CSV table of C-alpha atoms and ligand atoms in Angstrom, one decimal:
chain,number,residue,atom,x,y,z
A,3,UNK,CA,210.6,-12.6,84.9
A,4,UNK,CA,207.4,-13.5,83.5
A,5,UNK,CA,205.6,-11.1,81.0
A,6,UNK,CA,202.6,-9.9,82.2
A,7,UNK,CA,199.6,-11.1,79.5
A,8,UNK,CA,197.0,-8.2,79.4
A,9,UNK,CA,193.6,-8.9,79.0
A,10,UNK,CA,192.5,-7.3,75.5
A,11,UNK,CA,194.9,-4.6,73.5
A,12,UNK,CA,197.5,-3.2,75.5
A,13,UNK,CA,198.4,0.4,76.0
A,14,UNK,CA,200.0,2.9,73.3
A,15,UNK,CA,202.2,5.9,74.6
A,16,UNK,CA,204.1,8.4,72.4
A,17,UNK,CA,206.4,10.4,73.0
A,18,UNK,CA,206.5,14.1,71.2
A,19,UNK,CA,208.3,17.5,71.9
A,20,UNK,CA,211.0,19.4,70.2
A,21,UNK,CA,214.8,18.2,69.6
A,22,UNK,CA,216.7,17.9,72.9
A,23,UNK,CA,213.8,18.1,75.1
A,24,UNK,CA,214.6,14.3,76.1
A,25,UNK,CA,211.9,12.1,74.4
A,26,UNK,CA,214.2,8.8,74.3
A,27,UNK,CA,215.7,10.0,77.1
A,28,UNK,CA,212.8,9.6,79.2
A,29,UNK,CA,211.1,6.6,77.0
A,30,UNK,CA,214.1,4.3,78.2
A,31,UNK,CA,213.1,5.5,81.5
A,32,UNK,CA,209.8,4.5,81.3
A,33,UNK,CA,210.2,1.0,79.5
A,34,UNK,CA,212.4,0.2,82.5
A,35,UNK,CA,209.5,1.1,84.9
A,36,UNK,CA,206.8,-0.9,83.2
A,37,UNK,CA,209.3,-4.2,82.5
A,38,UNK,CA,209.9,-4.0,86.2
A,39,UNK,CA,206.2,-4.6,86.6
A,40,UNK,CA,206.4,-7.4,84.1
A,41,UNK,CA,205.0,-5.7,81.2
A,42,UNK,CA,206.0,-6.6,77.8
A,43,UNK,CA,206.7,-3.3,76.1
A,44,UNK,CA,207.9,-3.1,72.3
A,45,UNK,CA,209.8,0.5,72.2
A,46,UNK,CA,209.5,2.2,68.3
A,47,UNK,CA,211.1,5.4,67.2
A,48,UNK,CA,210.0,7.5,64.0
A,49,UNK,CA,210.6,7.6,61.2
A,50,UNK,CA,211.9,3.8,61.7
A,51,UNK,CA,211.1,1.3,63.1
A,52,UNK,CA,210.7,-1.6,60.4
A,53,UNK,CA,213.1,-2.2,57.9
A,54,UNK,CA,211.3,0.2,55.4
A,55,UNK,CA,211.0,3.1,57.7
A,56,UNK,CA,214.2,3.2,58.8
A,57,UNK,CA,215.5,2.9,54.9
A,58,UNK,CA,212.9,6.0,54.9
A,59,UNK,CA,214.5,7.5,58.1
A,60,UNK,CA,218.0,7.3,56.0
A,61,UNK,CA,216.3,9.4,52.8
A,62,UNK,CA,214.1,11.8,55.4
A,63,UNK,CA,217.2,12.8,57.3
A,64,UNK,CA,220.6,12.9,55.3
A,65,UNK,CA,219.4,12.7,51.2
A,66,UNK,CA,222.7,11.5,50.2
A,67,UNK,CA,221.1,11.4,46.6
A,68,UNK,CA,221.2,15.0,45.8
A,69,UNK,CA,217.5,14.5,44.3
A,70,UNK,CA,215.6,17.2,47.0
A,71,UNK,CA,213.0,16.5,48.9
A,72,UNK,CA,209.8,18.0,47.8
A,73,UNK,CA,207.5,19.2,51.2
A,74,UNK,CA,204.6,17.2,50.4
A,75,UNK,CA,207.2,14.0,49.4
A,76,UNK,CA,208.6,14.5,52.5
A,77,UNK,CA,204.6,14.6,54.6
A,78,UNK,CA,204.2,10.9,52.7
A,79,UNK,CA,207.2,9.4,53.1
A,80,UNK,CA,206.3,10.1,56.9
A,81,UNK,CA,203.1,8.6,56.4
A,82,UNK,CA,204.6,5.6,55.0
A,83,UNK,CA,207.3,5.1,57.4
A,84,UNK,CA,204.4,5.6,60.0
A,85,UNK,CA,201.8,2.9,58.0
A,86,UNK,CA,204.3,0.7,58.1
A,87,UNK,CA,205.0,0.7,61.8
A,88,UNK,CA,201.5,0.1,62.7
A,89,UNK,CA,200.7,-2.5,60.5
A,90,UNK,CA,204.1,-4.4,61.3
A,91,UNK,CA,204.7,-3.6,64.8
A,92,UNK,CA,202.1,-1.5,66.6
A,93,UNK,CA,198.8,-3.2,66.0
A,94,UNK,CA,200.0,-6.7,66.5
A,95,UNK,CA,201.9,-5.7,69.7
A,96,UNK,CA,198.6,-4.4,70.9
A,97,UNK,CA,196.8,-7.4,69.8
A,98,UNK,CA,198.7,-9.4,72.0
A,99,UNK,CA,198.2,-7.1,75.2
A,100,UNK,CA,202.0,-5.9,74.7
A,101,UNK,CA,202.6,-1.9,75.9
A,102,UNK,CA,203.9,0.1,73.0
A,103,UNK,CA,206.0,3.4,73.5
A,104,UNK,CA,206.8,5.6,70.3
A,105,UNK,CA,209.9,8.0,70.5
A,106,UNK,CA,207.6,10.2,68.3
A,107,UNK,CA,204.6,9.4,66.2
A,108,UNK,CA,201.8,11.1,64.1
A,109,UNK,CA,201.6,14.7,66.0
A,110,UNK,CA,205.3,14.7,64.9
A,111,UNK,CA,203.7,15.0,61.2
A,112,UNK,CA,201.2,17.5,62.3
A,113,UNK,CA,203.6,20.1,64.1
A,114,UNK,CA,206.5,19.6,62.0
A,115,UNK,CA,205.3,19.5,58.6
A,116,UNK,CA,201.8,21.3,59.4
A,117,UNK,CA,202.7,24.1,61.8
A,118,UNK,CA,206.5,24.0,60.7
A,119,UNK,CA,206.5,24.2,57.2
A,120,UNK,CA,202.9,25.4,56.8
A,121,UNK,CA,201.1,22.5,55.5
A,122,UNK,CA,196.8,22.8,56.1
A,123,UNK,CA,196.7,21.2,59.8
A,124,UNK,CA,193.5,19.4,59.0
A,125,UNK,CA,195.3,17.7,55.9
A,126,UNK,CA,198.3,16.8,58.2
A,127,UNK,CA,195.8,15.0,60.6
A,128,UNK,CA,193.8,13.3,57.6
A,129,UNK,CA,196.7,12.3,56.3
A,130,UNK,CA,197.6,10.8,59.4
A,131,UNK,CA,194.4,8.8,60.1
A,132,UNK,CA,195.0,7.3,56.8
A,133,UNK,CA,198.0,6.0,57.7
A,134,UNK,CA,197.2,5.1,61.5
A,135,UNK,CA,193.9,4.0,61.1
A,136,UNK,CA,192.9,3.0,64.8
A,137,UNK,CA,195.9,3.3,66.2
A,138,UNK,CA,196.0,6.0,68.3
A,139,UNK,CA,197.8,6.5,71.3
A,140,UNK,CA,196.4,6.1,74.8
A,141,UNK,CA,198.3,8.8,75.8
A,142,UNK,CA,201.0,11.2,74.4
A,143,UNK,CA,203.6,13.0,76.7
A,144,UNK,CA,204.4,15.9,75.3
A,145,UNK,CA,208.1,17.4,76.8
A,146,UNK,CA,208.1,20.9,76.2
A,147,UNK,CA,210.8,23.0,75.7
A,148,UNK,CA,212.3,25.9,74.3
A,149,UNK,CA,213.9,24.9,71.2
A,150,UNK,CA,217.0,27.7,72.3
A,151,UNK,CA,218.1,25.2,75.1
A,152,UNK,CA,217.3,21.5,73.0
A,153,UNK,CA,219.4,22.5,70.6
A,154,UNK,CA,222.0,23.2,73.5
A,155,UNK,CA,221.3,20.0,74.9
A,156,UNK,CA,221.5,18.4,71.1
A,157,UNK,CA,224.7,20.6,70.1
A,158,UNK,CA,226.4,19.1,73.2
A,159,UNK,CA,225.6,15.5,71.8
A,160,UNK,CA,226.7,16.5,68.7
A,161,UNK,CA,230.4,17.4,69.6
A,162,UNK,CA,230.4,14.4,71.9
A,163,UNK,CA,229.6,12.4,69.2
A,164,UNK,CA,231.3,14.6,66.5
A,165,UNK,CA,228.3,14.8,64.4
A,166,UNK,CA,226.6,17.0,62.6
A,167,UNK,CA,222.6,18.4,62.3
A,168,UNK,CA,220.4,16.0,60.1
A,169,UNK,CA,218.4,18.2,57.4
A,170,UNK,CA,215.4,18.8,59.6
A,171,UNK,CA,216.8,20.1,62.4
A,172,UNK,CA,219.0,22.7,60.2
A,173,UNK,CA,215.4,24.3,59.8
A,174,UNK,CA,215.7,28.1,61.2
A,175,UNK,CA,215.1,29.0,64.9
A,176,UNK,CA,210.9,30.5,63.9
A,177,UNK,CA,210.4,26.8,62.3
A,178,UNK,CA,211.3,25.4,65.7
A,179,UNK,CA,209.1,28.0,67.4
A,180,UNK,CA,206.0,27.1,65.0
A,181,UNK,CA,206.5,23.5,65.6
A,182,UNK,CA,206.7,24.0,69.8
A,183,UNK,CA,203.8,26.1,69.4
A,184,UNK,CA,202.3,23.9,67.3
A,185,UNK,CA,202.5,20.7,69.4
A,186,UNK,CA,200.8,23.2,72.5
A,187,UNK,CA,197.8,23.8,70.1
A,188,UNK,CA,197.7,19.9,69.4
A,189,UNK,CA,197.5,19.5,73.3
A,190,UNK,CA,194.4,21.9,73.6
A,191,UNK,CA,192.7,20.0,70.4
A,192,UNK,CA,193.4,16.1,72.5
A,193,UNK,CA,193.2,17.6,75.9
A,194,UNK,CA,192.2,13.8,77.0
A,195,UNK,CA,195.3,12.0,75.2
A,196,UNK,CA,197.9,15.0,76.0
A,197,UNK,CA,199.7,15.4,78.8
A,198,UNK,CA,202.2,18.5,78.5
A,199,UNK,CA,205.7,18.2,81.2
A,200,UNK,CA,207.8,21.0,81.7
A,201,UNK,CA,211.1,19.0,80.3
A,202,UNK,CA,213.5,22.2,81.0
A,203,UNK,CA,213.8,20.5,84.3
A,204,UNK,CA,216.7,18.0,85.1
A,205,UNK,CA,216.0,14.4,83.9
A,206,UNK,CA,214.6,12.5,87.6
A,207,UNK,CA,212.5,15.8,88.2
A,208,UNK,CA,211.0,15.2,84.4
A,209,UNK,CA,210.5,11.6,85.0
A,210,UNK,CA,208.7,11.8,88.7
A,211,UNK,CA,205.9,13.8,86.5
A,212,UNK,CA,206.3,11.0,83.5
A,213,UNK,CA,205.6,8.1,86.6
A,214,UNK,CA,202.9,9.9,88.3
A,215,UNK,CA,200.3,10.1,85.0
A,216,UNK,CA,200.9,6.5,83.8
A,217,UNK,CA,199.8,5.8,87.7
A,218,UNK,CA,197.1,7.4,87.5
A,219,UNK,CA,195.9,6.8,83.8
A,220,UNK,CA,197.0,3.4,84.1
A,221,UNK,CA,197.4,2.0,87.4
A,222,UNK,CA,201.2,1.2,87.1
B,24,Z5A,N1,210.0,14.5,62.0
B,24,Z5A,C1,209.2,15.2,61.2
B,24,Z5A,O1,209.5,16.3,60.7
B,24,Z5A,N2,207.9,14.7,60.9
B,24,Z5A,C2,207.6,13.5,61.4
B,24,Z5A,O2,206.4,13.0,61.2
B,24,Z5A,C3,208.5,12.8,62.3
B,24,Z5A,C4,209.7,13.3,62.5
B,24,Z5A,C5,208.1,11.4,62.9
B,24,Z5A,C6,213.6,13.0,63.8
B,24,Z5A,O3,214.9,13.1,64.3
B,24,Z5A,C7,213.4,14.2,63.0
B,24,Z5A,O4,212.3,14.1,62.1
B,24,Z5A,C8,213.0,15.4,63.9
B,24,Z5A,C9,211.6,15.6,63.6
B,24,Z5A,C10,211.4,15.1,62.2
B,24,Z5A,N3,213.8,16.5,63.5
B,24,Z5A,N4,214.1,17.5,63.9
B,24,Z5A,N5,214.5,18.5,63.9
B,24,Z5A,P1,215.5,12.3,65.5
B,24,Z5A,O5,214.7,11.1,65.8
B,24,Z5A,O6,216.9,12.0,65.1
B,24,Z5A,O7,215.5,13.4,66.6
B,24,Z5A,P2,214.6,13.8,67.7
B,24,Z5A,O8,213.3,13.0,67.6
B,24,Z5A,O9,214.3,15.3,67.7
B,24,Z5A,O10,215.4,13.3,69.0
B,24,Z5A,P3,216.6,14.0,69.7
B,24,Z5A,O11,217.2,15.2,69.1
B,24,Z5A,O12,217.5,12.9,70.0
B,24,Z5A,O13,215.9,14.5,71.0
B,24,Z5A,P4,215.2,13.7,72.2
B,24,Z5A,O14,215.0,12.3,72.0
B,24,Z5A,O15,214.0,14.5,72.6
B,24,Z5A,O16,216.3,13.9,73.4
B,24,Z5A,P5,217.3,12.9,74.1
B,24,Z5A,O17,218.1,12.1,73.0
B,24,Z5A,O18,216.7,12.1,75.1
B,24,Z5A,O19,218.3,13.9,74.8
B,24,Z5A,C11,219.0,14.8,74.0
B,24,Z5A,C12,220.3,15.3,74.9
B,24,Z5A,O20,219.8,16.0,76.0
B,24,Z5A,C13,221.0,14.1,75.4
B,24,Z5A,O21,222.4,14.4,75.4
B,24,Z5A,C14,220.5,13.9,76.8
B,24,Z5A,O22,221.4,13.3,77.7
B,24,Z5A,C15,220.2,15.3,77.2
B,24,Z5A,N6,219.0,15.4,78.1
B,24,Z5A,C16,217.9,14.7,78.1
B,24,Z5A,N7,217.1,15.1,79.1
B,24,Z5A,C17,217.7,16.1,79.7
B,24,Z5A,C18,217.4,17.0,80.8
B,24,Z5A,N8,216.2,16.9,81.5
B,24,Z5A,N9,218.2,17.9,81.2
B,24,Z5A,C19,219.4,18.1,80.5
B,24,Z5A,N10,219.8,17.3,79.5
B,24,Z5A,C20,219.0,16.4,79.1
């Protein structure tokens, strides 16, 4: 099928919410929807992404150096995973009226390493705009959960798969709390760009909600 061309930049939607609470899960979803209306749509994960950021994704999430990760080390090497993205693969699928959806982006930064581990908010989200410049999302769907039943959901992958947590989500229970709580203060800040979705509901019931607001932001 032909792509459609979009007049002017095309549209940015993240994806944020706890482990588990289904954010690739329901991004595939939604990149099905929008190719079936002929949209180009470049999909993106974090960190990742370009070859840099997922050779930072590799230090971020299993340090097989032995050489700790220092907090604020960890906030940049976000960043720069993040800087990265948009300058490679964000802004110039924009540019050309592409869609772009991000399996999480810079609120990830803010409520994990700003509510989570304690960081100054406002420096998480300077930070950020550093890194992101004008690239911020037209919208952000935020799946909300209780980090109790993701990490169900994630321990079942995990036998599946017969893997094991990555260093980040080994955090304790109250970090996973801060950082859902977190990402609900972030949603009052951007009411506008958030849109919060009960994802403790089964995966069709989750996405009917995920269709029904790019309708009627979008039109699709
Ligand atoms: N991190 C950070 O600290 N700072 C940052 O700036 C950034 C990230 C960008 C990335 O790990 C880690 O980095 C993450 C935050 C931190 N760490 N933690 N903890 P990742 O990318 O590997 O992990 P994730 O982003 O948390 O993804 P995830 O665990 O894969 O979860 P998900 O994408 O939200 O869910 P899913 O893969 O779609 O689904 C998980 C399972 O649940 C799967 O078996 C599904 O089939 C099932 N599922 C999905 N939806 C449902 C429903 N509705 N009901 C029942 N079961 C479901």
């Amino acid at each position: 099928m032909n792509k459609k061309i979009i007049e002017g930049r095309g549209k940015f939607i993240s994806f944020e919410g706890p482990e588990g609470s289904g954010k690739t899960t329901q991004a595939r979803r939604l990149i099905t929807r929008l190719e079936e209306n002929g949209l180009e749509v470049v999909y993106t994960r974090e960190p990742g992404g370009t070859p840099t950021g997922e050779a930072i994704r590799e230090i971020l999430q299993h340090d097989k150096t032995g050489d700790e990760i220092s907090p604020k080390a960890e906030v940049l090497l976000f960043a720069a995973s993040r800087a990265q993205l948009v300058s490679h693969v964000i802004l110039p699928a924009l540019e050309r009226g592409a869609w772009v959806v991000c399996d999480r982006f810079a609120d990830s930064t803010t409520a994990y390493q700003g509510y989570g581990r304690g960081f100054e908010v406002e420096q998480m989200i300077a930070i950020n705009q550093f890194a992101i410049g004008n690239a911020v999302p037209d919208k952000t769907i935020l799946l909300d959960l209780d980090p109790n039943n993701g990490f169900k959901r994630v321990a079942q992958r995990l036998l599946k798969n017969s893997d094991t947590l990555d260093r980040i989500e080994s955090e304790a229970r109250s970090f996973h709390e801060r950082v859902r709580n977190g990402y609900i203060e972030l949603a009052g800040k951007w009411p506008e760009r958030f849109r919060i979705i009960d994802a403790s509901r089964d995966e069709d019931t989750v996405f009917e909600d995920i269709r029904r607001i790019v309708r009627d932001e979008f039109g699709i």
